[in-house]
mmCIF file of C-alpha atoms in Angstrom:
data_model
loop_
_atom_site.group_PDB
_atom_site.id
_atom_site.type_symbol
_atom_site.label_atom_id
_atom_site.label_comp_id
_atom_site.label_asym_id
_atom_site.label_seq_id
_atom_site.Cartn_x
_atom_site.Cartn_y
_atom_site.Cartn_z
ATOM 1 C CA MET Z 56 -14.859 27.315 105.997
ATOM 2 C CA PHE Z 57 -12.650 25.860 103.258
ATOM 3 C CA SER Z 58 -13.438 22.262 102.500
ATOM 4 C CA PRO Z 59 -10.951 19.600 104.086
ATOM 5 C CA LEU Z 60 -8.564 19.027 101.218
ATOM 6 C CA ILE Z 61 -8.162 22.861 100.502
ATOM 7 C CA LYS Z 62 -7.362 23.128 104.276
ATOM 8 C CA GLU Z 63 -4.828 20.510 103.999
ATOM 9 C CA LEU Z 64 -3.307 21.890 101.094
ATOM 10 C CA ILE Z 65 -3.020 25.353 102.788
ATOM 11 C CA GLU Z 66 -1.588 23.694 105.672
ATOM 12 C CA SER Z 67 0.948 21.764 103.719
ATOM 13 C CA LEU Z 68 2.114 24.872 101.833
ATOM 14 C CA ARG Z 69 3.253 26.390 104.963
ATOM 15 C CA CYS Z 70 6.139 23.974 104.993
ATOM 16 C CA LEU Z 71 7.797 26.179 102.236
ATOM 17 C CA PRO Z 72 10.356 28.860 103.769
ATOM 18 C CA GLY Z 73 8.762 32.176 104.178
ATOM 19 C CA VAL Z 74 5.258 31.188 103.650
ATOM 20 C CA GLY Z 75 2.731 31.973 106.403
ATOM 21 C CA PRO Z 76 -0.941 31.423 106.573
ATOM 22 C CA ARG Z 77 -2.058 34.176 104.393
ATOM 23 C CA SER Z 78 0.481 33.506 101.606
ATOM 24 C CA ALA Z 79 -0.391 29.724 101.944
ATOM 25 C CA GLN Z 80 -4.106 30.519 101.470
ATOM 26 C CA LYS Z 81 -3.273 32.849 98.584
ATOM 27 C CA MET Z 82 -1.130 30.122 96.860
ATOM 28 C CA ALA Z 83 -3.672 27.241 97.231
ATOM 29 C CA LEU Z 84 -6.519 29.482 95.918
ATOM 30 C CA HIS Z 85 -4.188 30.732 92.881
ATOM 31 C CA LEU Z 86 -3.443 27.004 92.155
ATOM 32 C CA LEU Z 87 -7.081 25.700 92.230
ATOM 33 C CA GLU Z 88 -8.798 28.812 90.830
ATOM 34 C CA ARG Z 89 -6.355 29.922 88.114
ATOM 35 C CA ASP Z 90 -3.317 27.627 87.519
ATOM 36 C CA PHE Z 91 -4.798 24.104 87.566
ATOM 37 C CA GLN Z 92 -2.086 22.919 84.902
ATOM 38 C CA GLY Z 93 0.752 24.404 87.016
ATOM 39 C CA ALA Z 94 -0.750 22.815 90.069
ATOM 40 C CA ASP Z 95 -0.904 19.511 88.341
ATOM 41 C CA LYS Z 96 2.844 19.886 86.956
ATOM 42 C CA LEU Z 97 4.066 20.864 90.450
ATOM 43 C CA ALA Z 98 2.398 18.011 92.060
ATOM 44 C CA ASP Z 99 3.945 15.582 89.630
ATOM 45 C CA ALA Z 100 7.494 17.296 90.025
ATOM 46 C CA LEU Z 101 7.455 17.249 93.804
ATOM 47 C CA ARG Z 102 6.279 13.544 93.773
ATOM 48 C CA GLU Z 103 9.232 12.613 91.477
ATOM 49 C CA ALA Z 104 11.809 14.737 93.270
ATOM 50 C CA VAL Z 105 10.569 13.348 96.743
ATOM 51 C CA ASP Z 106 10.730 9.774 95.685
ATOM 52 C CA LYS Z 107 13.887 9.778 93.501
ATOM 53 C CA VAL Z 108 16.282 12.691 94.626
ATOM 54 C CA GLY Z 109 18.881 11.466 97.096
ATOM 55 C CA ARG Z 110 22.428 12.165 97.684
ATOM 56 C CA CYS Z 111 25.448 11.707 95.602
ATOM 57 C CA SER Z 112 27.316 8.638 96.805
ATOM 58 C CA SER Z 113 30.612 10.644 96.296
ATOM 59 C CA CYS Z 114 30.081 14.086 97.212
ATOM 60 C CA ARG Z 115 26.815 14.187 98.868
ATOM 61 C CA THR Z 116 25.043 16.688 96.918
ATOM 62 C CA LEU Z 117 21.373 16.464 96.100
ATOM 63 C CA THR Z 118 20.783 14.203 92.855
ATOM 64 C CA GLU Z 119 18.480 11.576 91.411
ATOM 65 C CA GLU Z 120 21.522 9.635 90.177
ATOM 66 C CA ALA Z 121 23.907 7.439 92.166
ATOM 67 C CA GLU Z 122 26.711 9.853 91.430
ATOM 68 C CA CYS Z 123 26.164 13.501 90.435
ATOM 69 C CA GLN Z 124 27.162 14.889 87.043
ATOM 70 C CA ILE Z 125 30.246 16.576 88.413
ATOM 71 C CA CYS Z 126 31.498 13.441 90.143
ATOM 72 C CA GLN Z 127 30.860 11.458 86.944
ATOM 73 C CA ASP Z 128 32.971 13.969 84.828
ATOM 74 C CA PRO Z 129 36.367 12.479 84.096
ATOM 75 C CA GLU Z 130 37.626 15.793 83.140
ATOM 76 C CA ARG Z 131 37.117 17.265 86.583
ATOM 77 C CA ASP Z 132 40.337 17.139 88.665
ATOM 78 C CA ALA Z 133 39.797 14.552 91.553
ATOM 79 C CA LYS Z 134 42.912 15.868 93.386
ATOM 80 C CA ARG Z 135 41.306 19.167 94.241
ATOM 81 C CA LEU Z 136 38.503 19.140 96.418
ATOM 82 C CA CYS Z 137 36.187 22.238 97.556
ATOM 83 C CA ILE Z 138 34.039 21.850 100.598
ATOM 84 C CA VAL Z 139 30.683 23.711 100.654
ATOM 85 C CA GLU Z 140 27.701 23.808 102.964
ATOM 86 C CA THR Z 141 24.870 23.415 100.257
ATOM 87 C CA PRO Z 142 24.017 22.272 96.919
ATOM 88 C CA ALA Z 143 23.199 26.125 95.981
ATOM 89 C CA ASP Z 144 26.957 26.797 96.765
ATOM 90 C CA VAL Z 145 28.032 24.377 94.155
ATOM 91 C CA VAL Z 146 25.673 25.989 91.742
ATOM 92 C CA ALA Z 147 27.166 29.460 92.526
ATOM 93 C CA LEU Z 148 30.735 28.374 92.325
ATOM 94 C CA GLU Z 149 29.975 26.452 89.101
ATOM 95 C CA ALA Z 150 28.595 29.774 87.785
ATOM 96 C CA ALA Z 151 31.741 31.406 88.640
ATOM 97 C CA GLY Z 152 33.367 28.742 86.267
ATOM 98 C CA SER Z 153 36.918 29.070 87.670
ATOM 99 C CA PHE Z 154 37.139 25.842 89.650
ATOM 100 C CA GLY Z 155 37.989 22.656 87.812
ATOM 101 C CA GLY Z 156 38.133 20.122 90.694
ATOM 102 C CA ARG Z 157 35.279 18.226 92.576
ATOM 103 C CA TYR Z 158 33.136 19.178 95.485
ATOM 104 C CA PHE Z 159 32.140 17.836 98.852
ATOM 105 C CA VAL Z 160 28.748 19.104 100.018
ATOM 106 C CA LEU Z 161 28.364 19.069 104.004
ATOM 107 C CA LEU Z 162 24.635 19.677 103.746
ATOM 108 C CA GLY Z 163 24.703 22.023 106.784
ATOM 109 C CA HIS Z 164 27.487 23.113 109.268
ATOM 110 C CA LEU Z 165 28.549 22.039 112.860
ATOM 111 C CA SER Z 166 25.641 23.041 115.159
ATOM 112 C CA PRO Z 167 25.766 21.115 118.267
ATOM 113 C CA ILE Z 168 22.543 22.834 119.583
ATOM 114 C CA ASP Z 169 20.694 21.185 116.620
ATOM 115 C CA GLY Z 170 22.472 17.916 117.205
ATOM 116 C CA ILE Z 171 24.490 18.352 113.832
ATOM 117 C CA GLY Z 172 27.968 16.906 114.665
ATOM 118 C CA PRO Z 173 30.819 15.505 112.341
ATOM 119 C CA GLU Z 174 28.769 12.454 111.498
ATOM 120 C CA GLU Z 175 25.901 14.530 110.273
ATOM 121 C CA LEU Z 176 28.046 16.319 107.977
ATOM 122 C CA GLY Z 177 29.656 13.148 106.557
ATOM 123 C CA LEU Z 178 33.152 13.900 107.756
ATOM 124 C CA ASP Z 179 34.165 10.430 107.890
ATOM 125 C CA ARG Z 180 33.078 10.047 104.350
ATOM 126 C CA LEU Z 181 35.253 13.144 103.495
ATOM 127 C CA GLU Z 182 38.370 11.538 105.201
ATOM 128 C CA THR Z 183 37.694 8.347 102.996
ATOM 129 C CA LEU Z 184 37.319 10.348 99.909
ATOM 130 C CA VAL Z 185 40.469 12.345 100.593
ATOM 131 C CA SER Z 186 42.547 9.380 101.106
ATOM 132 C CA HIS Z 187 40.903 7.205 98.408
ATOM 133 C CA ASN Z 188 41.329 9.869 95.735
ATOM 134 C CA GLU Z 189 44.801 10.875 96.827
ATOM 135 C CA VAL Z 190 43.437 14.518 97.026
ATOM 136 C CA GLU Z 191 46.208 17.019 97.236
ATOM 137 C CA GLU Z 192 44.255 20.080 97.978
ATOM 138 C CA VAL Z 193 41.253 20.862 99.957
ATOM 139 C CA ILE Z 194 39.749 24.211 99.626
ATOM 140 C CA ILE Z 195 37.097 25.085 102.415
ATOM 141 C CA ALA Z 196 34.353 27.398 101.178
ATOM 142 C CA THR Z 197 31.908 27.295 104.031
ATOM 143 C CA ASN Z 198 29.916 30.294 104.676
ATOM 144 C CA SER Z 199 31.654 33.311 106.441
ATOM 145 C CA THR Z 200 29.254 33.096 109.528
ATOM 146 C CA VAL Z 201 30.215 31.987 113.080
ATOM 147 C CA GLU Z 202 28.985 28.497 112.373
ATOM 148 C CA GLY Z 203 30.833 28.198 108.983
ATOM 149 C CA GLU Z 204 34.140 29.398 110.384
ATOM 150 C CA ALA Z 205 33.799 27.000 113.301
ATOM 151 C CA THR Z 206 33.091 24.039 110.693
ATOM 152 C CA SER Z 207 36.076 25.069 108.580
ATOM 153 C CA HIS Z 208 38.195 25.248 111.491
ATOM 154 C CA TYR Z 209 37.270 21.705 112.639
ATOM 155 C CA ILE Z 210 37.657 20.302 109.291
ATOM 156 C CA ALA Z 211 41.086 21.997 108.714
ATOM 157 C CA GLU Z 212 42.356 20.367 111.805
ATOM 158 C CA LYS Z 213 41.275 16.994 110.933
ATOM 159 C CA LEU Z 214 42.690 17.106 107.425
ATOM 160 C CA LYS Z 215 45.784 18.490 108.489
ATOM 161 C CA GLN Z 216 46.664 15.225 110.236
ATOM 162 C CA MET Z 217 46.267 13.595 107.004
ATOM 163 C CA ASN Z 218 48.938 15.531 105.104
ATOM 164 C CA VAL Z 219 46.825 17.340 102.881
ATOM 165 C CA LYS Z 220 47.144 20.875 101.889
ATOM 166 C CA VAL Z 221 44.171 22.836 103.357
ATOM 167 C CA SER Z 222 43.191 26.380 102.304
ATOM 168 C CA ARG Z 223 40.267 28.640 102.901
ATOM 169 C CA ILE Z 224 38.628 31.025 100.309
ATOM 170 C CA ALA Z 225 39.778 34.546 100.625
ATOM 171 C CA HIS Z 226 37.616 37.109 102.487
ATOM 172 C CA GLY Z 227 37.728 40.644 101.710
ATOM 173 C CA VAL Z 228 36.021 43.606 99.745
ATOM 174 C CA PRO Z 229 33.637 42.276 96.902
ATOM 175 C CA MET Z 230 34.256 43.110 93.500
ATOM 176 C CA GLY Z 231 32.593 46.643 92.680
ATOM 177 C CA GLY Z 232 32.320 47.153 96.469
ATOM 178 C CA GLU Z 233 32.914 50.565 97.599
ATOM 179 C CA LEU Z 234 35.060 50.731 100.891
ATOM 180 C CA GLU Z 235 32.634 53.520 102.352
ATOM 181 C CA TYR Z 236 29.779 50.780 102.301
ATOM 182 C CA VAL Z 237 31.785 47.715 103.338
ATOM 183 C CA ASP Z 238 31.287 46.547 106.964
ATOM 184 C CA GLY Z 239 34.206 46.923 109.663
ATOM 185 C CA ASN Z 240 34.551 43.100 109.871
ATOM 186 C CA THR Z 241 35.045 42.631 106.268
ATOM 187 C CA LEU Z 242 37.497 45.663 106.048
ATOM 188 C CA ALA Z 243 39.557 44.005 108.812
ATOM 189 C CA LEU Z 244 39.583 40.574 107.121
ATOM 190 C CA ALA Z 245 40.627 42.343 103.817
ATOM 191 C CA LEU Z 246 43.531 44.126 105.618
ATOM 192 C CA GLU Z 247 44.651 41.005 107.332
ATOM 193 C CA GLY Z 248 44.499 39.174 104.088
ATOM 194 C CA ARG Z 249 46.432 41.663 102.059
ATOM 195 C CA LYS Z 250 48.854 40.708 99.082
ATOM 196 C CA THR Z 251 52.199 42.239 98.276
ATOM 197 C CA LEU Z 252 52.025 43.731 94.830
ATOM 198 C CA MET C 84 24.211 22.358 87.591
ATOM 199 C CA PHE C 85 21.091 21.095 89.481
ATOM 200 C CA SER C 86 20.202 17.688 88.339
ATOM 201 C CA PRO C 87 17.114 17.352 85.801
ATOM 202 C CA LEU C 88 14.570 16.383 88.630
ATOM 203 C CA ILE C 89 15.539 19.316 90.960
ATOM 204 C CA LYS C 90 15.503 21.905 87.897
ATOM 205 C CA GLU C 91 12.046 20.625 87.115
ATOM 206 C CA LEU C 92 10.953 21.089 90.626
ATOM 207 C CA ILE C 93 12.347 24.684 90.640
ATOM 208 C CA GLU C 94 10.690 25.518 87.513
ATOM 209 C CA SER C 95 7.353 24.050 88.641
ATOM 210 C CA LEU C 96 7.446 26.083 91.997
ATOM 211 C CA ARG C 97 7.588 29.163 89.932
ATOM 212 C CA CYS C 98 3.738 28.825 89.167
ATOM 213 C CA LEU C 99 3.187 29.924 92.859
ATOM 214 C CA PRO C 100 2.097 33.600 93.056
ATOM 215 C CA GLY C 101 5.110 35.851 93.965
ATOM 216 C CA VAL C 102 7.755 33.139 93.581
ATOM 217 C CA GLY C 103 10.614 34.103 91.275
ATOM 218 C CA PRO C 104 13.649 32.075 90.308
ATOM 219 C CA ARG C 105 15.494 32.662 93.327
ATOM 220 C CA SER C 106 12.752 31.930 95.904
ATOM 221 C CA ALA C 107 11.984 28.934 93.912
ATOM 222 C CA GLN C 108 15.464 27.372 94.147
ATOM 223 C CA LYS C 109 15.358 28.334 97.798
ATOM 224 C CA MET C 110 12.116 26.484 98.355
ATOM 225 C CA ALA C 111 13.233 23.333 96.429
ATOM 226 C CA LEU C 112 16.540 23.046 98.367
ATOM 227 C CA HIS C 113 14.805 23.733 101.619
ATOM 228 C CA LEU C 114 12.180 20.794 100.822
ATOM 229 C CA LEU C 115 14.936 18.378 99.750
ATOM 230 C CA GLU C 116 17.610 19.171 102.219
ATOM 231 C CA ARG C 117 15.756 19.886 105.256
ATOM 232 C CA ASP C 118 11.942 19.117 105.194
ATOM 233 C CA PHE C 119 11.530 15.920 103.465
ATOM 234 C CA GLN C 120 8.488 14.999 105.424
ATOM 235 C CA GLY C 121 6.955 18.278 104.488
ATOM 236 C CA ALA C 122 7.649 17.812 100.861
ATOM 237 C CA ASP C 123 5.962 14.258 100.783
ATOM 238 C CA LYS C 124 2.971 15.701 102.592
ATOM 239 C CA LEU C 125 2.736 18.613 100.253
ATOM 240 C CA ALA C 126 3.088 16.385 97.210
ATOM 241 C CA ASP C 127 0.195 14.285 98.412
ATOM 242 C CA ALA C 128 -1.960 17.208 99.425
ATOM 243 C CA LEU C 129 -1.360 18.912 96.099
ATOM 244 C CA ARG C 130 -2.169 15.737 94.134
ATOM 245 C CA GLU C 131 -5.287 14.979 96.133
ATOM 246 C CA ALA C 132 -6.544 18.710 95.797
ATOM 247 C CA VAL C 133 -5.767 18.785 91.932
ATOM 248 C CA ASP C 134 -7.523 15.426 91.514
ATOM 249 C CA LYS C 135 -10.589 15.915 93.680
ATOM 250 C CA VAL C 136 -11.302 19.754 94.222
ATOM 251 C CA GLY C 137 -13.887 21.030 91.782
ATOM 252 C CA ARG C 138 -16.783 23.561 91.900
ATOM 253 C CA CYS C 139 -19.882 23.297 94.014
ATOM 254 C CA SER C 140 -22.762 22.594 91.659
ATOM 255 C CA SER C 141 -24.748 25.099 93.239
ATOM 256 C CA CYS C 142 -22.538 28.221 94.356
ATOM 257 C CA ARG C 143 -19.475 27.500 92.282
ATOM 258 C CA THR C 144 -17.151 27.804 95.120
ATOM 259 C CA LEU C 145 -14.047 25.359 95.439
ATOM 260 C CA THR C 146 -15.016 22.141 97.123
ATOM 261 C CA GLU C 147 -14.231 18.331 96.809
ATOM 262 C CA GLU C 148 -17.963 17.562 97.359
ATOM 263 C CA ALA C 149 -20.730 17.810 94.694
ATOM 264 C CA GLU C 150 -22.349 20.600 96.880
ATOM 265 C CA CYS C 151 -20.203 22.654 99.319
ATOM 266 C CA GLN C 152 -20.822 22.765 103.067
ATOM 267 C CA ILE C 153 -22.758 26.108 103.159
ATOM 268 C CA CYS C 154 -25.055 24.973 100.205
ATOM 269 C CA GLN C 155 -25.732 21.611 101.946
ATOM 270 C CA ASP C 156 -26.666 23.352 105.363
ATOM 271 C CA PRO C 157 -30.586 23.637 105.414
ATOM 272 C CA GLU C 158 -30.150 26.208 108.141
ATOM 273 C CA ARG C 159 -28.787 28.709 105.678
ATOM 274 C CA ASP C 160 -31.503 30.955 104.064
ATOM 275 C CA ALA C 161 -31.767 30.220 100.426
ATOM 276 C CA LYS C 162 -33.813 33.252 99.893
ATOM 277 C CA ARG C 163 -30.872 35.555 100.230
ATOM 278 C CA LEU C 164 -27.727 35.318 98.014
ATOM 279 C CA CYS C 165 -24.415 37.088 98.503
ATOM 280 C CA ILE C 166 -22.360 37.382 95.311
ATOM 281 C CA VAL C 167 -18.592 37.388 95.767
ATOM 282 C CA GLU C 168 -15.564 36.989 93.402
ATOM 283 C CA THR C 169 -13.514 34.391 95.168
ATOM 284 C CA PRO C 170 -13.973 31.445 97.818
ATOM 285 C CA ALA C 171 -11.481 33.536 99.897
ATOM 286 C CA ASP C 172 -14.261 36.271 100.040
ATOM 287 C CA VAL C 173 -16.714 33.621 101.233
ATOM 288 C CA VAL C 174 -14.169 32.724 104.001
ATOM 289 C CA ALA C 175 -13.816 36.417 104.946
ATOM 290 C CA LEU C 176 -17.606 36.965 105.047
ATOM 291 C CA GLU C 177 -18.184 33.781 106.946
ATOM 292 C CA ALA C 178 -15.517 34.839 109.622
ATOM 293 C CA ALA C 179 -17.438 38.143 110.095
ATOM 294 C CA GLY C 180 -20.351 35.925 110.951
ATOM 295 C CA SER C 181 -23.165 38.287 110.215
ATOM 296 C CA PHE C 182 -24.702 36.829 106.941
ATOM 297 C CA GLY C 183 -27.021 33.803 107.273
ATOM 298 C CA GLY C 184 -27.873 33.351 103.553
ATOM 299 C CA ARG C 185 -25.964 31.603 100.799
ATOM 300 C CA TYR C 186 -23.333 32.641 98.444
ATOM 301 C CA PHE C 187 -22.767 32.629 94.804
ATOM 302 C CA VAL C 188 -19.038 32.627 93.846
ATOM 303 C CA LEU C 189 -18.018 34.200 90.400
ATOM 304 C CA LEU C 190 -14.313 32.910 90.550
ATOM 305 C CA GLY C 191 -13.285 36.194 88.850
ATOM 306 C CA HIS C 192 -14.804 39.487 87.370
ATOM 307 C CA LEU C 193 -15.788 40.684 83.973
ATOM 308 C CA SER C 194 -12.659 41.266 82.047
ATOM 309 C CA PRO C 195 -13.162 41.200 78.279
ATOM 310 C CA ILE C 196 -9.260 41.730 77.751
ATOM 311 C CA ASP C 197 -8.841 38.370 79.495
ATOM 312 C CA GLY C 198 -11.640 36.634 77.617
ATOM 313 C CA ILE C 199 -13.789 36.551 80.766
ATOM 314 C CA GLY C 200 -17.478 37.378 80.078
ATOM 315 C CA PRO C 201 -20.794 36.624 81.562
ATOM 316 C CA GLU C 202 -20.537 32.868 80.652
ATOM 317 C CA GLU C 203 -17.241 32.479 82.380
ATOM 318 C CA LEU C 204 -18.667 33.927 85.595
ATOM 319 C CA GLY C 205 -21.665 31.511 85.378
ATOM 320 C CA LEU C 206 -24.040 34.335 85.136
ATOM 321 C CA ASP C 207 -26.761 32.032 83.386
ATOM 322 C CA ARG C 208 -26.323 29.380 86.522
ATOM 323 C CA LEU C 209 -26.834 32.488 88.771
ATOM 324 C CA GLU C 210 -30.131 33.413 87.033
ATOM 325 C CA THR C 211 -31.350 29.802 87.190
ATOM 326 C CA LEU C 212 -30.453 29.634 90.982
ATOM 327 C CA VAL C 213 -32.412 33.169 91.562
ATOM 328 C CA SER C 214 -35.584 31.828 89.847
ATOM 329 C CA HIS C 215 -35.262 28.234 91.132
ATOM 330 C CA ASN C 216 -34.581 29.292 94.736
ATOM 331 C CA GLU C 217 -37.160 32.039 94.712
ATOM 332 C CA VAL C 218 -34.445 34.359 95.786
ATOM 333 C CA GLU C 219 -35.785 37.587 97.429
ATOM 334 C CA GLU C 220 -32.544 39.582 97.885
ATOM 335 C CA VAL C 221 -29.361 39.530 96.245
ATOM 336 C CA ILE C 222 -26.286 41.343 97.881
ATOM 337 C CA ILE C 223 -23.362 41.955 95.533
ATOM 338 C CA ALA C 224 -19.920 41.803 97.453
ATOM 339 C CA THR C 225 -17.626 41.998 94.424
ATOM 340 C CA ASN C 226 -14.289 43.990 95.290
ATOM 341 C CA SER C 227 -14.349 47.754 95.163
ATOM 342 C CA THR C 228 -12.200 47.854 92.183
ATOM 343 C CA VAL C 229 -12.928 49.072 88.611
ATOM 344 C CA GLU C 230 -13.633 45.611 87.407
ATOM 345 C CA GLY C 231 -15.560 44.661 90.690
ATOM 346 C CA GLU C 232 -17.848 47.846 90.168
ATOM 347 C CA ALA C 233 -18.317 46.975 86.434
ATOM 348 C CA THR C 234 -19.171 43.303 87.306
ATOM 349 C CA SER C 235 -21.441 44.520 90.080
ATOM 350 C CA HIS C 236 -23.205 46.928 87.634
ATOM 351 C CA TYR C 237 -23.850 44.302 84.985
ATOM 352 C CA ILE C 238 -25.163 41.794 87.304
ATOM 353 C CA ALA C 239 -27.434 44.269 89.037
ATOM 354 C CA GLU C 240 -28.915 45.292 85.594
ATOM 355 C CA LYS C 241 -29.661 41.629 84.692
ATOM 356 C CA LEU C 242 -31.232 40.811 88.009
ATOM 357 C CA LYS C 243 -33.422 43.813 88.244
ATOM 358 C CA GLN C 244 -35.302 42.497 85.215
ATOM 359 C CA MET C 245 -36.126 39.398 87.324
ATOM 360 C CA ASN C 246 -37.841 41.424 90.004
ATOM 361 C CA VAL C 247 -35.326 40.799 92.617
ATOM 362 C CA LYS C 248 -34.171 43.065 95.213
ATOM 363 C CA VAL C 249 -30.476 43.923 94.523
ATOM 364 C CA SER C 250 -28.254 45.718 97.003
ATOM 365 C CA ARG C 251 -24.587 46.397 97.137
ATOM 366 C CA ILE C 252 -22.354 46.145 100.251
ATOM 367 C CA ALA C 253 -21.572 49.627 101.645
ATOM 368 C CA HIS C 254 -18.210 51.333 101.130
ATOM 369 C CA GLY C 255 -17.044 53.831 103.593
ATOM 370 C CA VAL C 256 -14.499 54.480 106.303
ATOM 371 C CA PRO C 257 -13.416 51.092 107.846
ATOM 372 C CA MET C 258 -13.883 50.370 111.507
ATOM 373 C CA GLY C 259 -11.058 51.832 113.584
ATOM 374 C CA GLY C 260 -9.912 53.773 110.465
ATOM 375 C CA GLU C 261 -8.761 57.240 111.274
ATOM 376 C CA LEU C 262 -10.190 59.877 108.805
ATOM 377 C CA GLU C 263 -6.893 61.578 108.314
ATOM 378 C CA TYR C 264 -5.281 58.347 106.805
ATOM 379 C CA VAL C 265 -8.367 57.280 104.647
ATOM 380 C CA ASP C 266 -7.922 57.949 100.914
ATOM 381 C CA GLY C 267 -10.131 60.596 99.087
ATOM 382 C CA ASN C 268 -12.275 58.095 97.061
ATOM 383 C CA THR C 269 -13.282 56.183 100.228
ATOM 384 C CA LEU C 270 -14.128 59.506 101.889
ATOM 385 C CA ALA C 271 -16.168 60.504 98.969
ATOM 386 C CA LEU C 272 -18.092 57.212 99.065
ATOM 387 C CA ALA C 273 -18.596 57.671 102.929
ATOM 388 C CA LEU C 274 -20.077 60.868 102.513
ATOM 389 C CA GLU C 275 -22.337 59.964 99.634
ATOM 390 C CA GLY C 276 -23.552 56.966 101.563
ATOM 391 C CA ARG C 277 -24.239 58.667 104.802
ATOM 392 C CA LYS C 278 -27.055 57.830 106.889
ATOM 393 C CA THR C 279 -29.594 59.882 108.910
ATOM 394 C CA LEU C 280 -29.109 59.456 112.677
#
């Protein structure tokens, strides 16, 4: 019994992750009843982002510029490259603040079942980048999931043929983590990756 | 480290109810990385709704037409009026399908602390409607909360002076509700509102 435009808005809101029919209805009515200004701002922001945001020509992260700010920054060491799955991973690593190199964003992981192969992840672009910038070290920081590990393995094999040092970020017990509550797989990785003191 | 347009989108998404900084970031990246088509559709739907949706001139519900579909329907009994707080309440009552009259939507409840008084709820408009349509019965279906009850009480007092039959929807044990799990206040109301068999 909602009017067509409100129905359409409710339907469209369901494309947001974790939003079902009830929350979509709640969101639509909240915007139209109580936060008209916010709705107006959101409509503008979304339209602008959809029209202008694309991929960085160098590292493939999301940006509205031709090249993202990190790739434009001459202070960043182009000889070290960190490979991550998503732009959110770049933000997380930047927040940690200990990496001064550049990034390469896969925007996903190998997943043959979804039709995501090496081309979709831009691996040819990665190889060009590595040889063009004379990259010395590639750090693979894909997620520690089955797909992330498979992707890491595939990329490592490819890059090793190019005479590049390839490393994988360490896996183990997180800072502040109590051994008692850490899962078995992580503990096994932590033991395997032990360092001599 | 997100680009300005993406930051703006994340910020704007936070006007949605129940969306904090983390979910807003997740939503923005989901739209831009994986559901560009959905994002485009949402931007259009939101812009259209913000520009065109307003209030029904008769019952004040949200609609893009001058008068909503229920108020336009000549089959609906204009002599019975059901007062609800929000358009979602109209949808819920319509889904129940047992009311053939018209509605009046307050779009809120009396809340002096938020500056919501009788004018904001359109109570003058309600009085005009009641006398103009020669309404015989007004059913008050505001929520069963402190504010809803206060609003109900206020409206009932106003309308009684106009020689209209005013009723309040019944409160009691919901259908299928097991007595054991129903709260004390509801049980007290159910006992108080008992019917002779």
